[in-house]
Amino acid sequence: MNNEDLFKNIIGHSKEYGFIFQSSEIYDGLSAAYDYAQMGVELKKNIRDYWWKAMVQLNENIVGLDAAIFMHPTTWKASGHVDAFNDPLIDNKDSKKRYRADVLIEEYMAKIDQKILKEVVKAAKRFGESFDEDQFMATNPNVLRNVEKKEEIRKRFVEALENDDLADVRQLIIDLEIACPISGSKNWTEVRQFNLMFATEMGAMAEGASTVYLRPETAQGIFVNYLNVQKTGRMKIPFGIAQTGKAFRNEIVARQFIFRMREFEQMEMQFFVKPGTELDWFEKWKEKRLAWHEAMGLGNEKYRFHAHDKLAHYANAAFDIEFDFPFGFKELEGIHSRTDFDLTQHEKFSGKKLQYFDPEENKSYVPYVVETSIGLDRTVLAVLSASYQEEELEGGTSRVVLKIPPFLAPVKLAILPLVKKDGLPEKAMEIFNQLRFDHNIIYEEKDSIGKRYRRQDAIGTPYCITIDHDTLTDNAVTLRDRDTMQQERVPIEKLSQIVEEKVGIKKVLESIG
Ligand code: GAP
């Protein structure tokens, strides 16, 4: 199956099994807005909890915050979002479709990468064991030509963006002969900047109302509260403030399911450090965040670092952690060294001092900030895409299984009486009532046991226990493993401990703690 079909199947499966629905579906949906249903909301919550525990619980110098979505409008003037939170957009005159100019160029460069990869795969096949990839990359004329071409495009593109030269961004699209995927034409408008913030009015009276924005990032809520938290929490630098919550961006091109939404959730942490130490902390947080991702067990090869081509106005270093989604490697998390930009801007615009008194140095200064910023919805998509598998089974049957890491699975355990009679449901309910205080578990008695197993596989339940006639005499049940489909007999009295070991978050936290 190709990746496009795979992605379609993941989206279909997410709907069919109650993970994610299109927002306002009965009105034909609202573009780039999604609702998390009964399974999706549990998965999302478990990922959020994992992040929160790793950040706040495991780091004694990081505390949490939950700031309001609405903030004083001057916040966004100070942060630069009113003037500079733009994407360059371009329209195709024939299809009337709107695109992000930078994305058109990036996709063109990604196609060159694919060509290079094809050459490498072909050569690896031809040369077999003796293939030396480094040597091939350094000498093959096709590869060298493509690498050079991509580098030239990249250089011109970055220069045009840095100089805010939108005419040259357009010219680059024309020179590369990029066509609209819908109309196939190269009939492009000028490139214009488009501000991504949603604005609304606060206050009932038109005259007295002021324009407020739905926050485009959660970070600013942390910056404006940093000194309050530091003082009331008696925090000493270095320290961090973590927050999860909704952010809103009027994305020009919103596609790829929950990858790019207009309403989404971020999990951000700002780490306040002594000026001059920020790049060391930046390196530490890069490694720590990668370890957090890897500990989920989706496969280390699915992650890579990507240095930003163009640094944001506030950053002196920036890396993304990219994930191998079905549509290729794309940004999942950003790690940014934001200098003292935000705090000094807020000092300037508010007229309030935001300096920290450092008792060790005996002086006051504005701290520097290293930020880690991850999209919760993108992490849900990463987990779903890596977990989704269509398997052929012995006997010509097949199953769709979500091999979600057990500690993140929406339902940890399904309790299934083999039949709906002979006292088995009562025994099963007894076990259900014993275990439901520890984990999110479900009880199911409808349909054949085989059908029930398939349904649990499809929602990613890592373990099922079956209560059969022997249970009534030997006080043991059958524990079935979702991934291997192996079954073992375990005593009821040991269930709680066994299940905790298999699905608990503790060992994952210990591995990164
Ligand atoms: N405070 C820094 C900041 O907001 P960002 O790179 O713009 O940085 C951080 O966003 C993360 O938020 C991204 O890595 C991505 O996971 C997520 N994100 C950004 N825009 C998104 C969107 N439209 N839909 C879903 N997730 C998004």
PDB file of C-alpha atoms in Angstrom, residues 97-254:
ATOM      1  CA  LYS A  97      -6.744  28.163  -5.017  1.00  0.00           C
ATOM      2  CA  ARG A  98      -4.571  29.761  -2.371  1.00  0.00           C
ATOM      3  CA  TYR A  99      -1.155  28.392  -1.393  1.00  0.00           C
ATOM      4  CA  ARG A 100       1.674  29.218   0.951  1.00  0.00           C
ATOM      5  CA  ALA A 101       4.453  30.393  -1.340  1.00  0.00           C
ATOM      6  CA  ASP A 102       7.143  29.018   0.983  1.00  0.00           C
ATOM      7  CA  VAL A 103       5.449  25.607   1.071  1.00  0.00           C
ATOM      8  CA  LEU A 104       5.329  25.410  -2.741  1.00  0.00           C
ATOM      9  CA  ILE A 105       9.092  25.966  -2.816  1.00  0.00           C
ATOM     10  CA  GLU A 106       9.770  23.567   0.071  1.00  0.00           C
ATOM     11  CA  GLU A 107       7.734  20.860  -1.667  1.00  0.00           C
ATOM     12  CA  TYR A 108       9.766  21.423  -4.821  1.00  0.00           C
ATOM     13  CA  MET A 109      12.975  20.926  -2.799  1.00  0.00           C
ATOM     14  CA  ALA A 110      11.531  17.803  -1.172  1.00  0.00           C
ATOM     15  CA  LYS A 111      10.998  16.366  -4.678  1.00  0.00           C
ATOM     16  CA  ILE A 112      14.699  16.895  -5.408  1.00  0.00           C
ATOM     17  CA  ASP A 113      15.484  15.000  -2.184  1.00  0.00           C
ATOM     18  CA  GLN A 114      13.286  12.156  -3.392  1.00  0.00           C
ATOM     19  CA  LYS A 115      15.187  12.028  -6.683  1.00  0.00           C
ATOM     20  CA  ILE A 116      18.475  11.785  -4.782  1.00  0.00           C
ATOM     21  CA  LEU A 117      17.074   9.039  -2.568  1.00  0.00           C
ATOM     22  CA  LYS A 118      15.889   7.099  -5.623  1.00  0.00           C
ATOM     23  CA  GLU A 119      19.416   7.200  -7.080  1.00  0.00           C
ATOM     24  CA  VAL A 120      20.849   5.922  -3.792  1.00  0.00           C
ATOM     25  CA  VAL A 121      18.323   3.081  -3.493  1.00  0.00           C
ATOM     26  CA  LYS A 122      18.935   2.072  -7.116  1.00  0.00           C
ATOM     27  CA  ALA A 123      22.709   2.046  -6.649  1.00  0.00           C
ATOM     28  CA  ALA A 124      22.477   0.171  -3.339  1.00  0.00           C
ATOM     29  CA  LYS A 125      20.545  -2.555  -5.128  1.00  0.00           C
ATOM     30  CA  ARG A 126      23.033  -2.657  -8.008  1.00  0.00           C
ATOM     31  CA  PHE A 127      26.199  -2.782  -5.865  1.00  0.00           C
ATOM     32  CA  GLY A 128      24.830  -4.922  -3.035  1.00  0.00           C
ATOM     33  CA  GLU A 129      27.162  -5.528  -0.067  1.00  0.00           C
ATOM     34  CA  SER A 130      29.980  -3.429  -1.485  1.00  0.00           C
ATOM     35  CA  PHE A 131      27.869  -0.241  -1.710  1.00  0.00           C
ATOM     36  CA  ASP A 132      29.480   2.779  -0.063  1.00  0.00           C
ATOM     37  CA  GLU A 133      26.774   5.446   0.294  1.00  0.00           C
ATOM     38  CA  ASP A 134      29.115   8.294   1.301  1.00  0.00           C
ATOM     39  CA  GLN A 135      31.344   7.693  -1.683  1.00  0.00           C
ATOM     40  CA  PHE A 136      28.344   7.438  -4.015  1.00  0.00           C
ATOM     41  CA  MET A 137      26.897  10.727  -2.714  1.00  0.00           C
ATOM     42  CA  ALA A 138      30.266  12.439  -3.191  1.00  0.00           C
ATOM     43  CA  THR A 139      30.874  11.236  -6.733  1.00  0.00           C
ATOM     44  CA  ASN A 140      27.663  10.376  -8.634  1.00  0.00           C
ATOM     45  CA  PRO A 141      27.047  13.148 -11.219  1.00  0.00           C
ATOM     46  CA  ASN A 142      23.220  12.983 -10.978  1.00  0.00           C
ATOM     47  CA  VAL A 143      23.319  13.231  -7.208  1.00  0.00           C
ATOM     48  CA  LEU A 144      25.868  16.073  -7.286  1.00  0.00           C
ATOM     49  CA  ARG A 145      23.806  18.011  -9.830  1.00  0.00           C
ATOM     50  CA  ASN A 146      20.645  17.656  -7.740  1.00  0.00           C
ATOM     51  CA  VAL A 147      22.388  18.554  -4.478  1.00  0.00           C
ATOM     52  CA  GLU A 148      23.820  21.687  -6.110  1.00  0.00           C
ATOM     53  CA  LYS A 149      20.447  22.627  -7.600  1.00  0.00           C
ATOM     54  CA  LYS A 150      18.710  22.264  -4.254  1.00  0.00           C
ATOM     55  CA  GLU A 151      21.383  24.300  -2.481  1.00  0.00           C
ATOM     56  CA  GLU A 152      21.017  27.136  -5.004  1.00  0.00           C
ATOM     57  CA  ILE A 153      17.240  27.192  -4.563  1.00  0.00           C
ATOM     58  CA  ARG A 154      17.555  27.080  -0.790  1.00  0.00           C
ATOM     59  CA  LYS A 155      20.050  29.963  -0.746  1.00  0.00           C
ATOM     60  CA  ARG A 156      17.911  32.185  -2.971  1.00  0.00           C
ATOM     61  CA  PHE A 157      14.749  31.312  -1.045  1.00  0.00           C
ATOM     62  CA  VAL A 158      16.288  32.074   2.381  1.00  0.00           C
ATOM     63  CA  GLU A 159      17.757  35.359   1.087  1.00  0.00           C
ATOM     64  CA  ALA A 160      14.396  36.405  -0.362  1.00  0.00           C
ATOM     65  CA  LEU A 161      12.622  35.621   2.940  1.00  0.00           C
ATOM     66  CA  GLU A 162      15.263  37.370   5.024  1.00  0.00           C
ATOM     67  CA  ASN A 163      15.057  40.503   2.871  1.00  0.00           C
ATOM     68  CA  ASP A 164      11.259  40.294   2.810  1.00  0.00           C
ATOM     69  CA  ASP A 165      11.624  40.285  -0.979  1.00  0.00           C
ATOM     70  CA  LEU A 166       8.238  38.807  -1.910  1.00  0.00           C
ATOM     71  CA  ALA A 167       8.710  39.653  -5.596  1.00  0.00           C
ATOM     72  CA  ASP A 168      11.706  37.314  -5.686  1.00  0.00           C
ATOM     73  CA  VAL A 169       9.784  34.563  -3.870  1.00  0.00           C
ATOM     74  CA  ARG A 170       7.225  34.798  -6.695  1.00  0.00           C
ATOM     75  CA  GLN A 171       9.969  34.916  -9.328  1.00  0.00           C
ATOM     76  CA  LEU A 172      11.511  31.776  -7.835  1.00  0.00           C
ATOM     77  CA  ILE A 173       8.161  29.964  -8.189  1.00  0.00           C
ATOM     78  CA  ILE A 174       7.986  31.108 -11.826  1.00  0.00           C
ATOM     79  CA  ASP A 175      11.647  30.201 -12.530  1.00  0.00           C
ATOM     80  CA  LEU A 176      11.163  26.719 -11.061  1.00  0.00           C
ATOM     81  CA  GLU A 177       8.048  26.336 -13.228  1.00  0.00           C
ATOM     82  CA  ILE A 178       5.954  25.270 -10.252  1.00  0.00           C
ATOM     83  CA  ALA A 179       2.402  24.552 -11.389  1.00  0.00           C
ATOM     84  CA  CYS A 180      -0.840  24.603  -9.420  1.00  0.00           C
ATOM     85  CA  PRO A 181      -1.673  20.973  -8.513  1.00  0.00           C
ATOM     86  CA  ILE A 182      -5.370  21.644  -9.260  1.00  0.00           C
ATOM     87  CA  SER A 183      -5.341  23.603 -12.545  1.00  0.00           C
ATOM     88  CA  GLY A 184      -1.841  22.629 -13.685  1.00  0.00           C
ATOM     89  CA  SER A 185      -1.270  26.269 -14.669  1.00  0.00           C
ATOM     90  CA  LYS A 186       1.614  28.589 -13.764  1.00  0.00           C
ATOM     91  CA  ASN A 187      -0.582  31.667 -13.736  1.00  0.00           C
ATOM     92  CA  TRP A 188       0.288  33.107 -10.299  1.00  0.00           C
ATOM     93  CA  THR A 189      -0.696  36.320  -8.485  1.00  0.00           C
ATOM     94  CA  GLU A 190       1.772  38.455  -6.517  1.00  0.00           C
ATOM     95  CA  VAL A 191       2.941  37.045  -3.181  1.00  0.00           C
ATOM     96  CA  ARG A 192       1.373  38.849  -0.188  1.00  0.00           C
ATOM     97  CA  GLN A 193       1.885  38.606   3.549  1.00  0.00           C
ATOM     98  CA  PHE A 194      -1.090  37.308   5.510  1.00  0.00           C
ATOM     99  CA  ASN A 195      -1.367  37.693   9.308  1.00  0.00           C
ATOM    100  CA  LEU A 196      -2.328  34.422  10.965  1.00  0.00           C
ATOM    101  CA  MET A 197      -3.967  35.757  14.117  1.00  0.00           C
ATOM    102  CA  PHE A 198      -7.716  35.534  14.689  1.00  0.00           C
ATOM    103  CA  ALA A 199      -9.095  38.827  16.021  1.00  0.00           C
ATOM    104  CA  THR A 200     -12.351  39.482  17.821  1.00  0.00           C
ATOM    105  CA  GLU A 201     -13.976  42.266  19.820  1.00  0.00           C
ATOM    106  CA  MET A 202     -14.089  42.302  23.610  1.00  0.00           C
ATOM    107  CA  GLY A 203     -16.865  44.352  25.227  1.00  0.00           C
ATOM    108  CA  ALA A 204     -20.497  44.854  24.268  1.00  0.00           C
ATOM    109  CA  MET A 205     -20.434  48.448  23.042  1.00  0.00           C
ATOM    110  CA  ALA A 206     -18.952  48.982  19.607  1.00  0.00           C
ATOM    111  CA  GLU A 207     -17.289  52.251  20.689  1.00  0.00           C
ATOM    112  CA  GLY A 208     -15.844  50.853  23.904  1.00  0.00           C
ATOM    113  CA  ALA A 209     -14.834  47.486  22.460  1.00  0.00           C
ATOM    114  CA  SER A 210     -11.218  46.646  21.894  1.00  0.00           C
ATOM    115  CA  THR A 211      -9.684  44.178  19.479  1.00  0.00           C
ATOM    116  CA  VAL A 212      -8.397  41.082  21.224  1.00  0.00           C
ATOM    117  CA  TYR A 213      -6.745  38.051  19.672  1.00  0.00           C
ATOM    118  CA  LEU A 214      -7.108  34.352  20.179  1.00  0.00           C
ATOM    119  CA  ARG A 215      -3.572  33.456  21.237  1.00  0.00           C
ATOM    120  CA  PRO A 216      -1.459  32.033  18.391  1.00  0.00           C
ATOM    121  CA  GLU A 217       0.931  30.414  20.907  1.00  0.00           C
ATOM    122  CA  THR A 218       0.696  29.644  24.612  1.00  0.00           C
ATOM    123  CA  ALA A 219       4.210  30.964  25.274  1.00  0.00           C
ATOM    124  CA  GLN A 220       3.258  34.608  25.819  1.00  0.00           C
ATOM    125  CA  GLY A 221       1.065  33.646  28.781  1.00  0.00           C
ATOM    126  CA  ILE A 222       4.215  32.252  30.380  1.00  0.00           C
ATOM    127  CA  PHE A 223       6.348  35.327  29.643  1.00  0.00           C
ATOM    128  CA  VAL A 224       3.918  37.820  31.156  1.00  0.00           C
ATOM    129  CA  ASN A 225       3.548  35.661  34.299  1.00  0.00           C
ATOM    130  CA  TYR A 226       7.188  34.707  34.732  1.00  0.00           C
ATOM    131  CA  LEU A 227       8.066  37.147  37.506  1.00  0.00           C
ATOM    132  CA  ASN A 228       4.862  36.422  39.464  1.00  0.00           C
ATOM    133  CA  VAL A 229       5.634  32.692  39.313  1.00  0.00           C
ATOM    134  CA  GLN A 230       9.308  33.223  40.173  1.00  0.00           C
ATOM    135  CA  LYS A 231       8.510  35.348  43.215  1.00  0.00           C
ATOM    136  CA  THR A 232       5.539  33.392  44.579  1.00  0.00           C
ATOM    137  CA  GLY A 233       7.240  30.056  43.915  1.00  0.00           C
ATOM    138  CA  ARG A 234      10.635  31.337  45.145  1.00  0.00           C
ATOM    139  CA  MET A 235      12.178  29.925  42.002  1.00  0.00           C
ATOM    140  CA  LYS A 236      15.880  30.271  41.337  1.00  0.00           C
ATOM    141  CA  ILE A 237      17.370  30.485  37.868  1.00  0.00           C
ATOM    142  CA  PRO A 238      17.579  28.174  35.979  1.00  0.00           C
ATOM    143  CA  PHE A 239      13.877  27.323  36.205  1.00  0.00           C
ATOM    144  CA  GLY A 240      11.039  26.533  33.848  1.00  0.00           C
ATOM    145  CA  ILE A 241       7.300  27.121  33.455  1.00  0.00           C
ATOM    146  CA  ALA A 242       5.226  24.563  31.560  1.00  0.00           C
ATOM    147  CA  GLN A 243       1.798  25.010  30.053  1.00  0.00           C
ATOM    148  CA  THR A 244      -0.571  23.106  27.797  1.00  0.00           C
ATOM    149  CA  GLY A 245      -3.499  24.685  25.995  1.00  0.00           C
ATOM    150  CA  LYS A 246      -5.261  25.772  22.850  1.00  0.00           C
ATOM    151  CA  ALA A 247      -3.686  28.036  20.255  1.00  0.00           C
ATOM    152  CA  PHE A 248      -5.322  29.461  17.131  1.00  0.00           C
ATOM    153  CA  ARG A 249      -3.885  30.301  13.724  1.00  0.00           C
ATOM    154  CA  ASN A 250      -5.737  31.272  10.579  1.00  0.00           C
ATOM    155  CA  GLU A 251      -3.593  28.926   8.480  1.00  0.00           C
ATOM    156  CA  ILE A 252      -3.657  29.667   4.741  1.00  0.00           C
ATOM    157  CA  VAL A 253      -3.365  26.071   3.738  1.00  0.00           C
ATOM    158  CA  ALA A 254      -4.857  23.755   6.293  1.00  0.00           C
TER     159      ALA A 254
END
